[in-house]
Short mmCIF file of C-alpha atoms in Angstrom, two decimals:
data_model
loop_
_atom_site.label_atom_id
_atom_site.label_comp_id
_atom_site.label_asym_id
_atom_site.label_seq_id
_atom_site.Cartn_x
_atom_site.Cartn_y
_atom_site.Cartn_z
CA MET A 5 -27.79 -17.04 -26.47
CA LEU A 6 -24.04 -16.78 -27.10
CA SER A 7 -24.12 -13.04 -26.45
CA LEU A 8 -25.91 -13.63 -23.15
CA LEU A 9 -23.30 -16.20 -22.14
CA VAL A 10 -20.43 -13.85 -23.00
CA LEU A 11 -22.12 -11.04 -21.02
CA SER A 12 -22.55 -13.33 -18.02
CA VAL A 13 -18.87 -14.29 -18.11
CA LEU A 14 -17.82 -10.64 -18.33
CA VAL A 15 -20.03 -9.66 -15.41
CA ALA A 16 -18.64 -12.50 -13.31
CA PHE A 17 -15.09 -11.51 -14.22
CA CYS A 18 -15.60 -7.83 -13.44
CA ARG A 19 -17.20 -8.42 -10.06
CA GLY A 20 -15.03 -8.56 -6.97
CA LEU A 21 -12.69 -6.34 -5.02
CA GLY A 22 -10.42 -4.49 -7.39
CA THR A 23 -11.18 -3.72 -11.02
CA THR A 24 -10.17 -5.00 -14.45
CA ASP A 25 -9.63 -1.42 -15.71
CA CYS A 26 -6.54 -0.83 -13.63
CA GLY A 27 -2.81 -0.24 -13.51
CA ARG A 28 -2.84 2.59 -16.05
CA THR A 29 -0.57 5.63 -15.78
CA PRO A 30 -1.95 8.40 -18.03
CA ILE A 31 0.97 10.46 -16.71
CA ALA A 32 4.06 8.29 -17.22
CA PRO A 33 6.54 7.87 -14.36
CA GLU A 34 10.26 8.40 -14.87
CA LEU A 35 12.12 5.20 -14.04
CA GLY A 36 15.78 4.33 -13.71
CA ALA A 37 18.92 5.06 -11.74
CA GLY A 38 18.53 7.57 -8.96
CA ASP A 39 15.10 6.39 -7.82
CA ARG A 40 15.05 6.50 -4.07
CA ILE A 41 12.92 7.68 -1.19
CA VAL A 42 15.67 8.11 1.40
CA GLY A 43 17.77 10.85 -0.11
CA GLY A 44 15.14 10.94 -2.71
CA ARG A 45 14.06 11.29 -6.24
CA GLU A 46 10.86 13.22 -6.66
CA ALA A 47 8.15 11.44 -8.64
CA VAL A 48 6.57 13.04 -11.69
CA PRO A 49 3.36 14.60 -10.28
CA GLY A 50 0.40 12.26 -10.90
CA SER A 51 2.54 9.41 -12.26
CA TRP A 52 1.68 6.96 -9.43
CA PRO A 53 -2.09 7.58 -9.49
CA TRP A 54 -3.05 4.82 -7.00
CA HIS A 55 -0.91 6.25 -4.21
CA ALA A 56 -3.13 7.31 -1.30
CA GLY A 57 -2.30 9.50 1.66
CA LEU A 58 -3.87 8.64 5.02
CA HIS A 59 -4.54 11.83 6.99
CA THR A 60 -6.30 12.89 10.11
CA SER A 61 -9.54 14.51 8.99
CA PRO A 62 -9.71 18.27 8.29
CA TYR A 63 -11.36 18.72 11.69
CA PHE A 64 -8.04 17.53 13.23
CA ASP A 65 -5.64 19.67 11.13
CA SER A 66 -5.31 17.05 8.34
CA ILE A 67 -1.93 15.59 9.30
CA TYR A 68 -0.43 12.89 7.06
CA PHE A 69 0.49 9.66 8.87
CA CYS A 70 0.72 6.75 6.37
CA GLY A 71 0.41 5.64 2.76
CA GLY A 72 -1.98 3.31 0.98
CA ALA A 73 -2.99 2.07 -2.48
CA LEU A 74 -6.27 2.57 -4.32
CA ILE A 75 -7.51 -0.76 -5.75
CA ASP A 76 -10.92 0.28 -7.09
CA ASP A 77 -13.29 3.22 -6.80
CA GLN A 78 -14.08 2.63 -3.12
CA HIS A 79 -11.26 0.66 -1.45
CA VAL A 80 -7.70 1.38 -0.32
CA LEU A 81 -5.17 -1.18 0.95
CA THR A 82 -2.71 -0.23 3.66
CA ALA A 83 -0.80 -1.71 6.60
CA ALA A 84 -2.84 -2.66 9.67
CA HIS A 85 -0.40 -0.94 12.02
CA CYS A 86 -1.16 2.34 10.24
CA VAL A 87 -4.81 2.35 11.30
CA ALA A 88 -4.84 0.41 14.60
CA ALA A 89 -5.09 3.61 16.64
CA ARG A 90 -7.20 5.56 14.15
CA ASN A 91 -10.91 6.25 14.21
CA SER A 92 -12.60 6.11 10.81
CA MET A 93 -14.59 9.26 11.63
CA ALA A 94 -11.32 11.14 12.21
CA THR A 95 -9.50 9.83 9.11
CA ALA A 96 -9.54 11.07 5.52
CA ILE A 97 -7.98 9.57 2.39
CA HIS A 98 -6.23 11.96 0.00
CA LEU A 99 -6.05 10.81 -3.63
CA GLY A 100 -4.38 12.48 -6.61
CA SER A 101 -1.87 14.19 -4.32
CA HIS A 102 1.74 15.08 -5.05
CA GLN A 103 2.24 17.36 -2.04
CA ARG A 104 2.18 15.74 1.39
CA GLN A 105 0.38 18.59 3.14
CA ALA A 106 -0.43 21.35 0.63
CA ARG A 107 -3.50 20.68 -1.49
CA ASP A 108 -2.97 19.89 -5.19
CA ASP A 109 -5.44 20.94 -7.91
CA SER A 110 -5.91 17.26 -8.82
CA GLU A 111 -6.49 16.15 -5.23
CA VAL A 112 -9.66 14.54 -3.88
CA ASN A 113 -10.26 13.98 -0.17
CA VAL A 114 -12.66 11.23 0.86
CA GLU A 115 -14.10 10.27 4.24
CA VAL A 116 -13.81 6.72 5.55
CA GLU A 117 -16.66 4.24 6.07
CA HIS A 118 -14.61 1.65 8.00
CA MET A 119 -11.09 0.25 8.35
CA CYS A 120 -10.83 -3.54 8.49
CA MET A 121 -7.61 -5.09 9.81
CA HIS A 122 -6.63 -8.75 9.51
CA ARG A 123 -7.38 -10.42 12.86
CA ASP A 124 -3.89 -11.93 13.07
CA PRO A 125 -1.73 -9.09 14.44
CA LEU A 126 1.33 -10.49 12.64
CA LYS A 127 -0.44 -10.19 9.27
CA ASP A 128 -0.02 -6.51 8.68
CA ILE A 129 -2.71 -5.64 6.16
CA ALA A 130 -5.94 -3.65 6.24
CA VAL A 131 -8.59 -2.58 3.77
CA ILE A 132 -10.23 0.84 4.01
CA LYS A 133 -13.71 1.36 2.59
CA LEU A 134 -14.43 4.92 1.47
CA LYS A 135 -17.75 6.57 2.21
CA GLU A 136 -18.28 7.35 -1.46
CA LYS A 137 -16.94 6.14 -4.78
CA VAL A 138 -14.22 8.22 -6.37
CA GLU A 139 -14.13 9.33 -9.98
CA PHE A 140 -10.99 8.30 -11.83
CA SER A 141 -8.83 10.90 -13.57
CA ASP A 142 -5.31 11.16 -15.00
CA SER A 143 -3.93 11.41 -11.46
CA ILE A 144 -6.40 9.04 -9.72
CA GLN A 145 -6.33 5.45 -10.97
CA PRO A 146 -6.46 2.05 -9.23
CA ALA A 147 -3.56 -0.38 -9.26
CA CYS A 148 -4.29 -3.94 -10.39
CA LEU A 149 -4.42 -6.76 -7.86
CA PRO A 150 -2.26 -9.79 -8.76
CA GLN A 151 -3.77 -12.97 -10.15
CA ASP A 152 -4.18 -15.97 -7.86
CA GLY A 153 -0.93 -17.86 -7.54
CA ASP A 154 1.26 -15.08 -8.95
CA VAL A 155 4.83 -15.50 -7.70
CA LEU A 156 7.44 -12.77 -7.87
CA SER A 157 10.74 -14.04 -9.22
CA GLU A 158 13.98 -13.16 -7.48
CA ASN A 159 15.65 -10.01 -8.86
CA THR A 160 12.34 -8.62 -10.18
CA THR A 161 12.41 -4.82 -10.22
CA VAL A 162 9.66 -3.22 -8.16
CA TYR A 163 8.87 0.34 -7.09
CA SER A 164 7.68 1.91 -3.86
CA THR A 165 6.39 5.44 -3.33
CA GLY A 166 5.92 7.62 -0.28
CA TRP A 167 6.27 10.84 1.68
CA GLY A 168 8.52 9.36 4.37
CA LEU A 169 11.87 10.57 5.64
CA THR A 170 14.47 11.56 3.05
CA ASP A 171 17.32 11.36 5.55
CA GLY A 172 17.40 8.24 7.71
CA TRP A 173 19.23 10.14 10.46
CA ASP A 174 16.91 13.17 10.56
CA PRO A 175 13.45 12.53 12.10
CA GLU A 176 12.20 15.86 10.74
CA SER A 177 13.13 15.20 7.08
CA HIS A 178 9.70 14.21 5.75
CA SER A 179 9.40 14.85 2.04
CA ASP A 180 6.87 17.46 0.96
CA GLU A 181 6.68 15.87 -2.52
CA LEU A 182 5.91 12.25 -3.39
CA MET A 183 9.12 10.25 -3.82
CA GLN A 184 9.84 6.94 -5.53
CA ALA A 185 12.32 4.13 -4.89
CA GLU A 186 13.52 1.23 -7.03
CA LEU A 187 13.85 -2.06 -5.15
CA GLU A 188 14.77 -5.64 -6.01
CA VAL A 189 12.87 -8.77 -4.94
CA LEU A 190 14.78 -11.33 -2.88
CA SER A 191 13.98 -15.01 -2.46
CA HIS A 192 13.06 -15.88 1.12
CA GLU A 193 16.11 -18.13 1.30
CA ARG A 194 18.51 -15.34 0.33
CA CYS A 195 16.58 -12.79 2.38
CA ASN A 196 16.87 -14.82 5.58
CA ARG A 197 20.49 -15.80 4.92
CA ASP A 198 21.91 -12.40 3.96
CA PHE A 199 19.46 -9.66 4.93
CA ARG A 200 17.60 -10.71 8.10
CA PRO A 201 18.73 -11.25 11.71
CA PRO A 202 19.09 -15.01 12.39
CA ASP A 203 16.32 -14.96 15.00
CA LYS A 204 13.85 -13.01 12.83
CA PRO A 205 13.22 -14.86 9.54
CA ALA A 206 10.83 -13.28 7.06
CA PRO A 207 7.37 -14.93 7.22
CA ASN A 208 5.87 -16.46 4.09
CA HIS A 209 3.14 -13.82 3.75
CA VAL A 210 5.62 -11.01 3.04
CA ILE A 211 7.66 -9.96 0.02
CA CYS A 212 11.31 -9.47 0.81
CA THR A 213 13.21 -6.72 -1.05
CA ARG A 214 16.53 -4.93 -0.91
CA ARG A 215 17.63 -1.44 -1.78
CA VAL A 216 18.72 -0.70 -5.33
CA HIS A 217 18.43 3.09 -5.38
CA GLY A 218 17.40 4.27 -1.91
CA SER A 219 14.98 2.80 0.59
CA VAL A 220 11.64 3.26 2.27
CA CYS A 221 11.72 4.94 5.67
CA LYS A 222 9.62 6.14 8.58
CA SER A 223 6.10 7.27 7.51
CA ASP A 224 6.26 5.30 4.23
CA SER A 225 4.31 2.50 5.98
CA GLY A 226 1.25 1.21 4.16
CA GLY A 227 2.44 2.60 0.83
CA PRO A 228 2.32 0.54 -2.38
CA LEU A 229 4.87 -1.82 -3.88
CA VAL A 230 4.15 -2.18 -7.59
CA ARG A 231 5.52 -4.11 -10.56
CA ARG A 232 5.05 -3.31 -14.24
CA SER A 233 3.58 -6.31 -16.07
CA ASP A 234 4.44 -7.41 -19.60
CA ASP A 235 1.38 -5.60 -20.96
CA GLY A 236 2.48 -2.34 -19.30
CA ARG A 237 -0.04 -2.31 -16.47
CA TRP A 238 1.06 -1.86 -12.87
CA ILE A 239 0.34 -4.62 -10.34
CA LEU A 240 0.04 -3.94 -6.60
CA GLU A 241 2.29 -6.64 -5.14
CA GLY A 242 2.34 -5.41 -1.55
CA VAL A 243 2.14 -2.63 1.03
CA VAL A 244 5.04 -1.41 3.19
CA ASN A 245 5.31 -3.49 6.35
CA LEU A 246 8.77 -3.34 7.92
CA GLY A 247 12.24 -1.98 7.31
CA PRO A 248 15.56 -1.41 9.08
CA LYS A 249 15.63 1.00 12.01
CA ILE A 250 18.26 3.02 10.16
CA CYS A 251 16.73 3.40 6.70
CA THR A 252 20.01 3.65 4.79
CA VAL A 253 21.41 0.32 6.05
CA ALA A 254 22.24 -1.63 2.88
CA ASN A 255 22.32 -5.17 4.28
CA ARG A 256 18.83 -5.20 5.79
CA ALA A 257 15.67 -6.27 4.00
CA ILE A 258 12.55 -4.19 3.44
CA LEU A 259 9.38 -6.24 3.88
CA PHE A 260 5.98 -5.76 2.27
CA SER A 261 2.72 -7.55 3.08
CA SER A 262 2.03 -9.60 -0.06
CA THR A 263 -1.33 -8.93 -1.71
CA THR A 264 -1.18 -12.32 -3.45
CA ARG A 265 -0.99 -14.09 -0.10
CA PHE A 266 -4.04 -12.18 1.14
CA THR A 267 -6.29 -12.67 -1.91
CA PRO A 268 -8.54 -15.21 -0.10
CA TRP A 269 -8.85 -12.82 2.85
CA LEU A 270 -9.83 -9.96 0.54
CA ARG A 271 -12.47 -12.13 -1.11
CA GLU A 272 -13.93 -13.02 2.26
CA TYR A 273 -13.90 -9.37 3.27
CA GLU A 274 -15.88 -8.51 0.16
CA SER A 275 -18.57 -11.00 1.11
CA VAL A 276 -19.16 -9.38 4.52
CA GLU A 277 -18.23 -5.70 4.05
CA ASP A 278 -21.87 -4.54 3.85
CA ASN A 279 -23.05 -6.59 6.83
CA PRO A 280 -21.93 -4.85 10.05
CA GLU A 281 -22.44 -7.91 12.25
CA GLN A 282 -20.48 -10.25 9.99
CA LEU A 283 -17.83 -7.59 9.36
CA SER A 284 -17.17 -7.15 13.08
CA ARG A 285 -16.66 -10.91 13.43
CA PHE A 286 -14.42 -11.14 10.37
CA CYS A 287 -11.89 -8.41 11.11
CA ASP A 288 -10.53 -6.12 13.76
CA LEU A 289 -12.18 -2.78 13.14
CA ALA A 290 -10.03 0.25 13.90
CA PRO A 291 -9.43 1.65 16.42
CA ASN A 292 -8.20 -1.28 18.51
CA VAL A 293 -5.98 -0.37 21.48
CA THR A 294 -4.92 -3.97 22.13
CA ARG A 295 -3.92 -4.36 18.50
CA LEU A 296 -1.92 -1.14 18.66
CA PHE A 297 0.17 -2.57 21.51
CA LEU A 298 0.80 -5.82 19.64
CA ASP A 299 1.76 -4.02 16.44
CA SER A 300 4.14 -1.71 18.28
CA THR A 301 6.22 -4.68 19.47
CA ILE A 302 7.34 -5.92 16.03
CA GLY A 303 9.51 -3.02 14.83
CA LEU A 304 7.32 -1.44 12.17
CA ILE A 305 8.44 1.74 10.44
CA SER A 306 5.41 4.02 10.36
#
């Protein structure tokens, strides 16, 4: 009887979007001074195994356009503005990649089932369901989702990864290799006082960060913001939402949609994801031309 009870608890705990076997880096990342995307430090290949590349499908020349984060074997989180204009049939998710365009030996490309955006256009988050489950490997692993109520303390060190611009002044300077940046969490009070324009305070559903070594930049949108927990696992705290127009500006905040703030939304998504009628009522399904116009008015950096 006790064994049955324990099994029931474990099953209940393991169910749900995300996975309990998460946040592992079989290939260890190199951390420390010099981490930056703008100007950039190249990541150790495979060391950020949840990083996903959003591409047009191979039938449309497979062009990279945004980042994302693998959270289990069939779901990727990204920014809603990344997918507003995209058709799921013309989108592919690249996992296990180090090169932005060239194919890596460890890479897996997966077609998309649907792309569900939050209905509020100011809440810049979307979940992508893959057509098939992916098999984990050293270079393909899910990041952990935060626990309910987790709060990031000010000055916490976090990391972002991406293939965005490496020179904030050069629109053609996309990195061919995955880059990493070290950032620092700001309180909303300090963020709004010192790092945001007076008429544009950071909303409560975002994480506010500042540059430590480098910054995120154009085409890093949707990419993961992660924190290493005390037990060594990596927690997905957010996805890239908004940054300064000039990526190297030191006194401007970089904002990430907070996964903790959207935990209830993700749970609700999970309850309707396999019911097309309920899913279409719950979220904006990409593509959505009206949503694209709304998203383009708030200064996002994709």
